[in-house]
mmCIF file of C-alpha atoms in Angstrom:
data_model
loop_
_atom_site.group_PDB
_atom_site.id
_atom_site.type_symbol
_atom_site.label_atom_id
_atom_site.label_comp_id
_atom_site.label_asym_id
_atom_site.label_seq_id
_atom_site.Cartn_x
_atom_site.Cartn_y
_atom_site.Cartn_z
ATOM 1 C CA MET A 7 0.000 0.000 0.000
ATOM 2 C CA LYS A 8 1.174 3.497 -0.796
ATOM 3 C CA LYS A 9 0.913 5.772 2.218
ATOM 4 C CA LYS A 10 1.093 9.482 2.817
ATOM 5 C CA ARG A 11 0.225 9.470 6.468
ATOM 6 C CA LYS A 12 1.132 11.289 9.667
ATOM 7 C CA ALA A 13 3.362 9.370 12.034
ATOM 8 C CA ALA A 14 0.635 9.265 14.679
ATOM 9 C CA THR A 15 -2.597 7.536 13.770
ATOM 10 C CA GLY A 16 -5.147 10.063 14.969
ATOM 11 C CA LEU A 17 -8.238 7.889 15.149
ATOM 12 C CA LEU A 18 -6.425 5.096 16.971
ATOM 13 C CA VAL A 19 -5.043 7.528 19.539
ATOM 14 C CA ALA A 20 -8.419 9.215 19.970
ATOM 15 C CA PHE A 21 -10.320 5.978 20.553
ATOM 16 C CA THR A 22 -7.684 4.693 22.967
ATOM 17 C CA MET A 23 -7.911 7.946 24.901
ATOM 18 C CA MET A 24 -11.704 7.750 24.935
ATOM 19 C CA PHE A 25 -11.630 4.285 26.454
ATOM 20 C CA MET A 26 -9.172 5.443 29.130
ATOM 21 C CA LEU A 27 -11.194 8.531 29.947
ATOM 22 C CA ALA A 28 -14.484 6.645 29.924
ATOM 23 C CA ALA A 29 -13.074 4.103 32.363
ATOM 24 C CA CYS A 30 -12.511 6.971 34.806
ATOM 25 C CA GLY A 31 -15.932 8.490 34.122
ATOM 26 C CA SER A 32 -19.200 8.460 36.009
ATOM 27 C CA GLY A 33 -20.962 5.278 34.992
ATOM 28 C CA ALA A 34 -22.280 3.878 31.727
ATOM 29 C CA GLY A 35 -25.774 4.183 30.393
ATOM 30 C CA GLU A 36 -28.017 1.737 28.590
ATOM 31 C CA LYS A 37 -27.472 2.323 24.888
ATOM 32 C CA THR A 38 -30.079 2.347 22.158
ATOM 33 C CA HIS A 39 -29.533 2.206 18.420
ATOM 34 C CA GLY A 40 -28.877 5.448 16.623
ATOM 35 C CA GLY A 41 -27.240 7.393 19.424
ATOM 36 C CA GLY A 42 -30.192 8.107 21.658
ATOM 37 C CA GLY A 43 -29.639 6.252 24.891
ATOM 38 C CA LYS A 44 -31.633 5.998 28.086
ATOM 39 C CA ALA A 45 -30.204 7.278 31.317
ATOM 40 C CA GLY A 46 -28.957 4.660 33.705
ATOM 41 C CA GLY A 47 -26.084 3.828 35.980
ATOM 42 C CA ALA A 48 -24.535 6.322 38.358
ATOM 43 C CA GLY A 49 -26.132 9.386 39.888
ATOM 44 C CA GLY A 50 -24.274 11.745 37.564
ATOM 45 C CA VAL A 51 -26.367 10.518 34.659
ATOM 46 C CA ALA A 52 -29.638 11.183 36.442
ATOM 47 C CA ALA A 53 -28.462 14.668 37.405
ATOM 48 C CA ALA A 54 -27.579 15.427 33.802
ATOM 49 C CA SER A 55 -31.046 14.404 32.624
ATOM 50 C CA GLU A 56 -32.636 16.562 35.313
ATOM 51 C CA TRP A 57 -30.565 19.540 34.149
ATOM 52 C CA ALA A 58 -31.774 19.069 30.566
ATOM 53 C CA GLU A 59 -35.406 19.002 31.653
ATOM 54 C CA GLN A 60 -35.027 21.981 33.963
ATOM 55 C CA ASN A 61 -33.516 24.006 31.117
ATOM 56 C CA GLY A 62 -36.311 23.265 28.676
ATOM 57 C CA LEU A 63 -34.542 21.068 26.174
ATOM 58 C CA ASN A 64 -37.812 19.178 25.768
ATOM 59 C CA LYS A 65 -39.749 22.335 24.904
ATOM 60 C CA THR A 66 -40.385 24.348 21.746
ATOM 61 C CA GLU A 67 -39.935 28.047 22.483
ATOM 62 C CA THR A 68 -40.290 30.955 20.099
ATOM 63 C CA VAL A 69 -37.256 32.633 18.619
ATOM 64 C CA ASP A 70 -38.210 35.887 20.344
ATOM 65 C CA GLU A 71 -38.354 34.157 23.734
ATOM 66 C CA LEU A 72 -34.977 32.534 23.213
ATOM 67 C CA TYR A 73 -33.340 35.695 21.882
ATOM 68 C CA ALA A 74 -34.452 37.731 24.895
ATOM 69 C CA LYS A 75 -32.888 35.176 27.246
ATOM 70 C CA ALA A 76 -29.809 34.628 25.060
ATOM 71 C CA LYS A 77 -28.982 38.350 25.064
ATOM 72 C CA GLN A 78 -28.709 38.114 28.838
ATOM 73 C CA GLU A 79 -26.132 35.330 28.373
ATOM 74 C CA GLY A 80 -24.225 37.321 25.773
ATOM 75 C CA LYS A 81 -22.416 34.536 23.926
ATOM 76 C CA VAL A 82 -22.549 30.960 22.649
ATOM 77 C CA VAL A 83 -19.611 28.534 22.452
ATOM 78 C CA VAL A 84 -19.639 25.998 19.625
ATOM 79 C CA TYR A 85 -17.382 22.950 19.207
ATOM 80 C CA SER A 86 -17.695 22.196 15.504
ATOM 81 C CA GLN A 87 -16.507 19.376 13.256
ATOM 82 C CA SER A 88 -16.850 21.664 10.226
ATOM 83 C CA SER A 89 -14.753 24.666 9.261
ATOM 84 C CA ARG A 90 -17.911 26.170 7.806
ATOM 85 C CA ILE A 91 -18.826 27.226 11.330
ATOM 86 C CA LYS A 92 -17.024 30.497 10.542
ATOM 87 C CA ASP A 93 -19.804 31.322 8.066
ATOM 88 C CA VAL A 94 -22.432 30.408 10.656
ATOM 89 C CA LYS A 95 -20.725 32.703 13.167
ATOM 90 C CA ALA A 96 -20.917 35.650 10.773
ATOM 91 C CA SER A 97 -24.587 35.173 9.902
ATOM 92 C CA PHE A 98 -25.677 34.445 13.487
ATOM 93 C CA GLU A 99 -23.974 37.534 14.926
ATOM 94 C CA ALA A 100 -25.558 39.646 12.175
ATOM 95 C CA LYS A 101 -29.003 38.195 12.874
ATOM 96 C CA TYR A 102 -28.731 38.323 16.664
ATOM 97 C CA PRO A 103 -26.767 41.403 17.793
ATOM 98 C CA GLY A 104 -25.534 41.187 21.341
ATOM 99 C CA ILE A 105 -24.626 37.503 21.190
ATOM 100 C CA LYS A 106 -20.991 36.697 20.474
ATOM 101 C CA VAL A 107 -20.127 33.366 18.876
ATOM 102 C CA GLU A 108 -16.977 31.593 20.027
ATOM 103 C CA ALA A 109 -16.430 28.830 17.472
ATOM 104 C CA PHE A 110 -13.817 26.088 17.685
ATOM 105 C CA ASN A 111 -13.203 23.923 14.621
ATOM 106 C CA MET A 112 -11.908 20.448 15.564
ATOM 107 C CA SER A 113 -12.259 16.868 14.403
ATOM 108 C CA THR A 114 -15.093 14.876 15.945
ATOM 109 C CA ASN A 115 -12.546 12.687 17.747
ATOM 110 C CA ASP A 116 -10.891 15.753 19.272
ATOM 111 C CA ILE A 117 -14.282 17.110 20.305
ATOM 112 C CA VAL A 118 -15.220 13.852 22.041
ATOM 113 C CA GLU A 119 -11.923 13.770 23.920
ATOM 114 C CA LYS A 120 -12.189 17.452 24.872
ATOM 115 C CA VAL A 121 -15.752 17.139 26.184
ATOM 116 C CA ILE A 122 -14.896 14.041 28.233
ATOM 117 C CA ARG A 123 -11.803 15.702 29.695
ATOM 118 C CA GLU A 124 -13.489 19.022 30.478
ATOM 119 C CA GLN A 125 -16.626 17.638 32.048
ATOM 120 C CA GLY A 126 -14.628 15.020 33.932
ATOM 121 C CA ALA A 127 -12.745 17.927 35.507
ATOM 122 C CA GLY A 128 -15.946 19.831 36.260
ATOM 123 C CA ILE A 129 -15.382 22.343 33.431
ATOM 124 C CA TYR A 130 -18.466 23.254 31.404
ATOM 125 C CA ASN A 131 -17.289 25.488 28.592
ATOM 126 C CA ALA A 132 -19.186 24.324 25.493
ATOM 127 C CA ASP A 133 -22.768 25.166 24.636
ATOM 128 C CA VAL A 134 -23.305 23.537 21.221
ATOM 129 C CA ILE A 135 -21.637 20.333 20.048
ATOM 130 C CA PHE A 136 -21.673 19.817 16.259
ATOM 131 C CA VAL A 137 -20.321 16.379 15.376
ATOM 132 C CA LYS A 138 -20.612 13.166 13.418
ATOM 133 C CA ASP A 139 -20.816 9.912 15.365
ATOM 134 C CA ALA A 140 -17.235 8.683 14.702
ATOM 135 C CA SER A 141 -17.853 4.926 14.652
ATOM 136 C CA GLY A 142 -20.361 5.185 17.479
ATOM 137 C CA ALA A 143 -18.034 7.066 19.839
ATOM 138 C CA VAL A 144 -20.372 10.045 20.233
ATOM 139 C CA SER A 145 -23.402 7.821 20.841
ATOM 140 C CA THR A 146 -21.563 5.653 23.346
ATOM 141 C CA GLU A 147 -19.334 8.142 25.150
ATOM 142 C CA LEU A 148 -21.355 11.360 24.978
ATOM 143 C CA THR A 149 -25.085 10.910 24.376
ATOM 144 C CA THR A 150 -25.637 7.715 26.360
ATOM 145 C CA LYS A 151 -23.727 9.106 29.325
ATOM 146 C CA LYS A 152 -25.555 12.427 29.002
ATOM 147 C CA LEU A 153 -22.508 14.589 28.420
ATOM 148 C CA VAL A 154 -24.574 16.070 25.604
ATOM 149 C CA HIS A 155 -28.338 16.340 25.179
ATOM 150 C CA SER A 156 -30.725 16.332 22.281
ATOM 151 C CA TYR A 157 -32.725 19.457 21.526
ATOM 152 C CA MET A 158 -35.400 18.808 18.930
ATOM 153 C CA PRO A 159 -38.030 21.578 18.807
ATOM 154 C CA ALA A 160 -41.273 20.393 17.243
ATOM 155 C CA ASP A 161 -41.521 23.173 14.660
ATOM 156 C CA LEU A 162 -38.219 21.931 13.162
ATOM 157 C CA THR A 163 -38.655 18.182 13.439
ATOM 158 C CA ALA A 164 -42.141 18.387 11.926
ATOM 159 C CA LYS A 165 -40.448 19.144 8.602
ATOM 160 C CA MET A 166 -37.962 16.241 8.834
ATOM 161 C CA VAL A 167 -38.098 12.795 7.283
ATOM 162 C CA GLU A 168 -37.644 9.599 9.273
ATOM 163 C CA PRO A 169 -35.561 8.388 11.008
ATOM 164 C CA TYR A 170 -34.408 11.934 11.780
ATOM 165 C CA LYS A 171 -37.890 13.155 12.702
ATOM 166 C CA SER A 172 -38.520 10.956 15.724
ATOM 167 C CA LYS A 173 -35.922 8.171 15.936
ATOM 168 C CA SER A 174 -32.688 10.124 16.198
ATOM 169 C CA GLY A 175 -30.626 10.694 19.339
ATOM 170 C CA GLY A 176 -29.879 14.275 18.281
ATOM 171 C CA LEU A 177 -30.930 16.897 15.773
ATOM 172 C CA VAL A 178 -29.581 16.025 12.309
ATOM 173 C CA PRO A 179 -29.890 18.942 9.860
ATOM 174 C CA TYR A 180 -28.166 17.043 7.039
ATOM 175 C CA PHE A 181 -26.034 14.042 6.159
ATOM 176 C CA SER A 182 -23.253 13.359 3.678
ATOM 177 C CA LEU A 183 -21.521 10.254 2.315
ATOM 178 C CA ARG A 184 -18.174 8.814 1.344
ATOM 179 C CA ALA A 185 -18.441 8.833 -2.446
ATOM 180 C CA ILE A 186 -16.381 7.535 -5.365
ATOM 181 C CA PHE A 187 -15.040 10.450 -7.445
ATOM 182 C CA TYR A 188 -13.836 10.326 -11.050
ATOM 183 C CA ASN A 189 -12.367 12.764 -13.572
ATOM 184 C CA THR A 190 -15.024 13.955 -16.035
ATOM 185 C CA ASP A 191 -12.501 15.063 -18.672
ATOM 186 C CA VAL A 192 -11.426 11.456 -19.167
ATOM 187 C CA TYR A 193 -14.505 9.478 -18.104
ATOM 188 C CA LYS A 194 -17.875 10.479 -19.549
ATOM 189 C CA THR A 195 -19.592 7.842 -17.414
ATOM 190 C CA PRO A 196 -18.533 6.463 -14.013
ATOM 191 C CA PRO A 197 -15.658 4.006 -14.482
ATOM 192 C CA VAL A 198 -16.527 2.165 -11.268
ATOM 193 C CA THR A 199 -19.954 0.598 -10.773
ATOM 194 C CA ASN A 200 -19.112 -2.110 -8.228
ATOM 195 C CA TRP A 201 -16.892 -1.859 -5.140
ATOM 196 C CA TRP A 202 -15.104 -5.001 -6.332
ATOM 197 C CA ASP A 203 -13.887 -3.034 -9.372
ATOM 198 C CA LEU A 204 -11.310 -1.498 -7.026
ATOM 199 C CA THR A 205 -9.564 -4.866 -6.704
ATOM 200 C CA MET A 206 -8.886 -5.077 -10.459
ATOM 201 C CA PRO A 207 -5.392 -4.583 -11.992
ATOM 202 C CA GLU A 208 -6.396 -1.399 -13.848
ATOM 203 C CA TRP A 209 -6.878 0.363 -10.512
ATOM 204 C CA LYS A 210 -3.673 -0.833 -8.860
ATOM 205 C CA GLY A 211 -2.111 2.205 -7.192
ATOM 206 C CA LYS A 212 -4.843 4.393 -8.732
ATOM 207 C CA VAL A 213 -7.343 4.710 -5.862
ATOM 208 C CA LEU A 214 -6.906 7.699 -3.539
ATOM 209 C CA MET A 215 -8.577 7.803 -0.132
ATOM 210 C CA ASN A 216 -8.182 8.708 3.531
ATOM 211 C CA ASP A 217 -6.718 6.048 5.788
ATOM 212 C CA PRO A 218 -9.613 4.638 7.880
ATOM 213 C CA ILE A 219 -7.252 4.549 10.861
ATOM 214 C CA ASP A 220 -7.191 8.353 10.695
ATOM 215 C CA SER A 221 -10.673 8.997 9.254
ATOM 216 C CA ALA A 222 -13.791 7.984 11.176
ATOM 217 C CA ASP A 223 -15.943 8.528 8.074
ATOM 218 C CA MET A 224 -13.804 6.164 6.021
ATOM 219 C CA MET A 225 -13.804 3.607 8.817
ATOM 220 C CA ASP A 226 -17.601 3.844 9.056
ATOM 221 C CA LEU A 227 -17.918 3.001 5.358
ATOM 222 C CA PHE A 228 -15.797 -0.123 5.739
ATOM 223 C CA LEU A 229 -17.599 -1.103 8.935
ATOM 224 C CA ALA A 230 -20.899 -0.872 7.044
ATOM 225 C CA MET A 231 -19.473 -3.240 4.428
ATOM 226 C CA ALA A 232 -18.418 -5.638 7.191
ATOM 227 C CA GLN A 233 -21.875 -5.492 8.730
ATOM 228 C CA HIS A 234 -23.410 -6.294 5.351
ATOM 229 C CA ALA A 235 -20.930 -8.897 4.178
ATOM 230 C CA ASP A 236 -23.782 -10.812 2.553
ATOM 231 C CA GLU A 237 -24.340 -7.899 0.174
ATOM 232 C CA MET A 238 -20.622 -7.728 -0.604
ATOM 233 C CA LYS A 239 -20.828 -11.436 -1.455
ATOM 234 C CA GLU A 240 -23.706 -10.804 -3.851
ATOM 235 C CA ALA A 241 -21.843 -7.879 -5.431
ATOM 236 C CA TYR A 242 -18.847 -10.154 -6.036
ATOM 237 C CA LYS A 243 -21.020 -12.616 -7.935
ATOM 238 C CA ALA A 244 -22.553 -9.783 -9.947
ATOM 239 C CA LYS A 245 -19.053 -8.646 -10.901
ATOM 240 C CA PHE A 246 -17.342 -11.972 -11.624
ATOM 241 C CA GLY A 247 -20.262 -14.296 -12.373
ATOM 242 C CA LYS A 248 -19.299 -16.843 -9.715
ATOM 243 C CA ASP A 249 -19.391 -17.344 -5.957
ATOM 244 C CA ILE A 250 -16.544 -15.890 -3.961
ATOM 245 C CA VAL A 251 -13.825 -18.154 -2.567
ATOM 246 C CA LEU A 252 -12.391 -16.783 0.664
ATOM 247 C CA ASN A 253 -8.629 -16.748 1.138
ATOM 248 C CA GLY A 254 -8.088 -16.841 4.888
ATOM 249 C CA THR A 255 -10.796 -14.286 5.671
ATOM 250 C CA GLU A 256 -14.079 -14.727 7.502
ATOM 251 C CA ASN A 257 -16.479 -13.247 4.951
ATOM 252 C CA ALA A 258 -16.769 -11.381 1.657
ATOM 253 C CA ALA A 259 -16.283 -7.948 3.239
ATOM 254 C CA TYR A 260 -12.961 -8.844 4.826
ATOM 255 C CA GLU A 261 -11.944 -10.568 1.607
ATOM 256 C CA PHE A 262 -12.657 -7.295 -0.172
ATOM 257 C CA PHE A 263 -10.508 -5.354 2.304
ATOM 258 C CA LYS A 264 -7.655 -7.826 1.828
ATOM 259 C CA ARG A 265 -7.737 -7.696 -1.978
ATOM 260 C CA PHE A 266 -8.237 -3.939 -2.014
ATOM 261 C CA LEU A 267 -5.179 -3.388 0.170
ATOM 262 C CA ALA A 268 -3.171 -5.712 -2.082
ATOM 263 C CA ASN A 269 -4.078 -3.365 -4.938
ATOM 264 C CA ASP A 270 -2.082 -0.530 -3.340
ATOM 265 C CA PRO A 271 -4.568 2.255 -2.593
ATOM 266 C CA VAL A 272 -2.890 5.600 -1.942
ATOM 267 C CA LEU A 273 -3.671 7.005 1.493
ATOM 268 C CA LEU A 274 -3.940 10.783 1.773
ATOM 269 C CA LYS A 275 -4.613 13.005 4.767
ATOM 270 C CA SER A 276 -7.837 14.687 3.635
ATOM 271 C CA SER A 277 -10.693 14.616 1.174
ATOM 272 C CA ASP A 278 -9.435 17.952 -0.144
ATOM 273 C CA GLU A 279 -6.260 16.236 -1.335
ATOM 274 C CA VAL A 280 -8.311 13.414 -2.841
ATOM 275 C CA VAL A 281 -10.670 15.566 -4.919
ATOM 276 C CA GLU A 282 -7.922 17.922 -6.081
ATOM 277 C CA ALA A 283 -5.779 15.021 -7.298
ATOM 278 C CA VAL A 284 -8.696 13.320 -9.047
ATOM 279 C CA GLY A 285 -10.253 16.440 -10.539
ATOM 280 C CA SER A 286 -7.176 18.244 -11.831
ATOM 281 C CA ALA A 287 -7.423 19.002 -15.529
ATOM 282 C CA ALA A 288 -5.234 17.568 -18.300
ATOM 283 C CA GLN A 289 -4.579 14.137 -16.832
ATOM 284 C CA GLY A 290 -3.941 11.239 -19.162
ATOM 285 C CA LYS A 291 -4.899 8.441 -16.794
ATOM 286 C CA PRO A 292 -6.311 10.094 -13.693
ATOM 287 C CA PRO A 293 -6.870 8.193 -10.457
ATOM 288 C CA ILE A 294 -10.246 7.781 -8.830
ATOM 289 C CA GLY A 295 -10.894 8.741 -5.245
ATOM 290 C CA ILE A 296 -13.040 7.964 -2.230
ATOM 291 C CA GLY A 297 -13.839 11.091 -0.268
ATOM 292 C CA ALA A 298 -16.445 13.271 1.403
ATOM 293 C CA SER A 299 -19.339 13.849 -0.981
ATOM 294 C CA SER A 300 -19.723 17.411 0.316
ATOM 295 C CA LYS A 301 -16.409 18.289 -1.360
ATOM 296 C CA LEU A 302 -18.419 18.610 -4.565
ATOM 297 C CA ARG A 303 -19.044 22.164 -3.382
ATOM 298 C CA GLU A 304 -15.465 22.960 -4.420
ATOM 299 C CA VAL A 305 -15.865 21.915 -8.065
ATOM 300 C CA ILE A 306 -16.539 25.416 -9.385
ATOM 301 C CA GLU A 307 -14.340 27.259 -6.889
ATOM 302 C CA LYS A 308 -11.272 25.132 -7.671
ATOM 303 C CA LYS A 309 -12.175 24.475 -11.324
ATOM 304 C CA LEU A 310 -12.149 20.724 -10.872
ATOM 305 C CA SER A 311 -13.179 18.239 -13.551
ATOM 306 C CA ILE A 312 -14.852 15.847 -11.156
ATOM 307 C CA ALA A 313 -18.102 14.073 -10.375
ATOM 308 C CA ALA A 314 -19.320 11.469 -7.911
ATOM 309 C CA THR A 315 -21.091 8.284 -8.830
ATOM 310 C CA TYR A 316 -24.312 7.327 -7.081
ATOM 311 C CA ASP A 317 -24.744 3.944 -8.749
ATOM 312 C CA VAL A 318 -22.418 1.410 -7.117
ATOM 313 C CA LEU A 319 -23.028 -2.203 -6.087
ATOM 314 C CA PRO A 320 -23.954 -3.271 -3.532
ATOM 315 C CA ARG A 321 -24.597 0.253 -2.184
ATOM 316 C CA ILE A 322 -23.083 3.677 -2.643
ATOM 317 C CA SER A 323 -22.047 4.218 0.938
ATOM 318 C CA VAL A 324 -23.252 4.567 4.511
ATOM 319 C CA VAL A 325 -25.044 7.722 5.610
ATOM 320 C CA GLY A 326 -22.945 10.124 7.667
ATOM 321 C CA PRO A 327 -25.335 12.219 9.794
ATOM 322 C CA SER A 328 -24.119 15.467 11.340
ATOM 323 C CA TYR A 329 -25.591 16.026 14.808
ATOM 324 C CA LEU A 330 -26.321 19.149 16.816
ATOM 325 C CA TYR A 331 -26.395 18.742 20.615
ATOM 326 C CA VAL A 332 -26.541 20.957 23.663
ATOM 327 C CA ALA A 333 -23.589 20.255 25.954
ATOM 328 C CA ASP A 334 -24.373 19.198 29.505
ATOM 329 C CA LYS A 335 -24.670 22.164 31.865
ATOM 330 C CA ALA A 336 -24.115 24.556 28.979
ATOM 331 C CA PRO A 337 -23.517 28.004 30.551
ATOM 332 C CA ASN A 338 -25.391 29.710 27.710
ATOM 333 C CA VAL A 339 -28.206 27.247 27.177
ATOM 334 C CA ASN A 340 -30.686 29.654 25.575
ATOM 335 C CA ALA A 341 -28.092 30.901 23.111
ATOM 336 C CA ALA A 342 -27.309 27.245 22.401
ATOM 337 C CA LYS A 343 -30.926 26.537 21.542
ATOM 338 C CA LEU A 344 -31.064 29.628 19.342
ATOM 339 C CA MET A 345 -27.881 28.570 17.547
ATOM 340 C CA ILE A 346 -29.138 25.047 16.904
ATOM 341 C CA ARG A 347 -32.328 26.415 15.410
ATOM 342 C CA TRP A 348 -30.251 28.739 13.215
ATOM 343 C CA MET A 349 -27.966 25.960 11.962
ATOM 344 C CA ALA A 350 -30.936 23.662 11.312
ATOM 345 C CA GLY A 351 -32.658 26.187 9.052
ATOM 346 C CA GLU A 352 -35.136 27.675 11.522
ATOM 347 C CA ALA A 353 -38.868 26.940 11.312
ATOM 348 C CA ASP A 354 -39.183 28.088 7.703
ATOM 349 C CA GLY A 355 -36.034 26.264 6.547
ATOM 350 C CA LYS A 356 -34.546 29.461 5.139
ATOM 351 C CA SER A 357 -32.098 30.704 7.742
ATOM 352 C CA ASP A 358 -28.604 31.665 6.604
ATOM 353 C CA GLY A 359 -27.228 29.344 9.290
ATOM 354 C CA PHE A 360 -28.067 26.294 7.190
ATOM 355 C CA LYS A 361 -26.814 27.656 3.862
ATOM 356 C CA PRO A 362 -23.124 26.717 4.367
ATOM 357 C CA PHE A 363 -24.194 23.068 4.700
ATOM 358 C CA ASN A 364 -26.836 22.979 1.959
ATOM 359 C CA VAL A 365 -24.270 22.137 -0.714
ATOM 360 C CA MET A 366 -23.789 19.542 -3.438
ATOM 361 C CA GLY A 367 -23.041 16.205 -1.819
ATOM 362 C CA SER A 368 -25.016 16.954 1.349
ATOM 363 C CA TRP A 369 -28.652 16.030 1.890
ATOM 364 C CA SER A 370 -31.035 18.025 4.052
ATOM 365 C CA THR A 371 -33.168 15.877 6.356
ATOM 366 C CA ARG A 372 -36.066 18.285 5.836
ATOM 367 C CA THR A 373 -38.693 18.260 3.127
ATOM 368 C CA ASP A 374 -38.695 22.025 2.617
ATOM 369 C CA ASN A 375 -35.096 23.092 1.971
ATOM 370 C CA GLY A 376 -33.201 20.320 0.177
ATOM 371 C CA ARG A 377 -31.382 20.595 -3.137
ATOM 372 C CA THR A 378 -33.012 19.560 -6.416
ATOM 373 C CA ASP A 379 -29.789 19.242 -8.459
ATOM 374 C CA GLN A 380 -28.763 15.844 -7.061
ATOM 375 C CA PRO A 381 -30.495 12.529 -6.314
ATOM 376 C CA GLY A 382 -33.107 12.782 -3.585
ATOM 377 C CA ILE A 383 -32.834 10.976 -0.268
ATOM 378 C CA ASP A 384 -35.324 8.350 -1.448
ATOM 379 C CA GLN A 385 -33.118 7.630 -4.483
ATOM 380 C CA LEU A 386 -29.922 6.942 -2.553
ATOM 381 C CA LYS A 387 -29.108 3.265 -2.101
ATOM 382 C CA VAL A 388 -27.156 3.521 1.138
ATOM 383 C CA TRP A 389 -26.581 1.589 4.342
ATOM 384 C CA ASP A 390 -28.099 2.901 7.555
ATOM 385 C CA TYR A 391 -25.759 4.134 10.268
ATOM 386 C CA ASP A 392 -25.586 1.544 13.063
ATOM 387 C CA SER A 393 -23.666 3.117 15.936
ATOM 388 C CA ASP A 394 -23.953 -0.022 18.082
ATOM 389 C CA TYR A 395 -22.349 -2.266 15.465
ATOM 390 C CA PHE A 396 -19.682 0.255 14.510
ATOM 391 C CA TYR A 397 -18.577 0.860 18.100
ATOM 392 C CA ALA A 398 -18.502 -2.865 18.852
ATOM 393 C CA ASN A 399 -16.480 -3.754 15.752
ATOM 394 C CA PHE A 400 -14.072 -0.899 14.980
ATOM 395 C CA VAL A 401 -11.220 -2.474 16.974
ATOM 396 C CA LYS A 402 -11.591 -5.742 15.062
ATOM 397 C CA PHE A 403 -11.543 -3.931 11.723
ATOM 398 C CA ARG A 404 -8.641 -1.695 12.763
ATOM 399 C CA GLU A 405 -6.504 -4.662 13.763
ATOM 400 C CA PHE A 406 -7.264 -6.454 10.500
ATOM 401 C CA TRP A 407 -6.438 -3.353 8.443
ATOM 402 C CA LEU A 408 -3.139 -2.788 10.213
ATOM 403 C CA ARG A 409 -2.206 -6.461 9.956
ATOM 404 C CA MET A 410 -2.814 -6.501 6.194
ATOM 405 C CA GLN A 411 -0.571 -3.479 5.497
#
C-alpha cells in the first residue's frame, strides 16, 4: 500500500484515549440504536437528565423568547466538526446582535476527547456540540452518558423525514456520504460501478482515499461493508459471475478489504487532497478517489473536472449524519438553543445558518429546503448508520487493516 500518512494515527489515539477517559468516568448508560440512549447507571447521569429538563430542552420556544434570554447570556460557544462554522458565526452575529459566537473547529474525535476531559474535571465550557458519530463514539461516550443532550423543537422536526424526525438521538440537519469520485474530462460515465472493481489490476495504485485509521468517516464506510458482508458477497457474484472463494478471511467484506489493500490504494490526509488530485485538468490516466461527498461544493471554486457516482453495487455508501447537541450544563443554554435552530434552518427552513451546509453532496433531512440538483434521499441506495455495530467492531476492523498493510 502506498501511504502518505502522519506518524501518529489520529483515530487510533483518539479511541484509545476515549476508552481510558471513559473508564474513569461516572458510569455507563443503557445504549439504544442510533445514538439516543436511556439514562442509567450512576447518579451523575440522572443529574444530567434533570438539568436538561429543567432548562427546557424538551420544549419548543419561540425565537423571540430565546433571543431575549440569550442576550442576557451574551455569547454561545460551539465545538464544531466543520470549518464552515465560521460562516455560521458571521450570519448568526448579524441576525442576533448582542450575542458573540466563540467557534472552535476540531475533528469529531478531538471534540469527544475534549468534552470528556473538560466535564470530567468539572469544566463546562461548550454550549453547542456539532459532530458526526465517529464509529459510534459520540453515541456511546457522549449521548448515552448524558454529556450532551438532544434538543429537537417540534416546529423543526415536523419538517424532517424519518428516522431523523422521531428516531434520532440528536438533531440532524443534514447528512453526507463517502463517495467515489472520477475525472469527467477522461470518463464520460462512471468508471466504477461495483466496489469489487477497485480490486482489479487497472486500478492498482490508482485509488486515492483517507486512511480509515485516521478517518472515522472512512472507517464507518468499511464497517458498514463488514456489517453487510452478505451484500458484498452478492456484489462479487454480480461482478465476476461466480461465488466468492475466501482466502483466509471470515467473509466477503474482509476478503474485499484484503484484496483492495493488495491493490495498493494511496492514502492521503484529507478529502481535499483526494478531490484535487482526481479532478485536476489535463490528466492522461487520472486516479479515482473515495472522499467526502460534500467536497463537490469545491468543483466550481477550484475548477475541478470531477463528479461522484451514485450507482455502485452493492450500495453507494453509509449515511454520515451530522448532529447538533446541547452540551451538559451549557452556561449559555438559551443561546445554544437559538444557535441550533439557526444551523438547522429555523422553522421556515430558510435561515442563513443552514446555507453553508446545503451544498452539493449533502442532503437536508427536511422536506422544505433540500437541493433539487442531485439525487433525492429516497433515491440513494445507502446503508443505515448503526452506531452499536460500529462501536462494537471498529477495533476488530482496525486490527485487520493494520495487519494486512
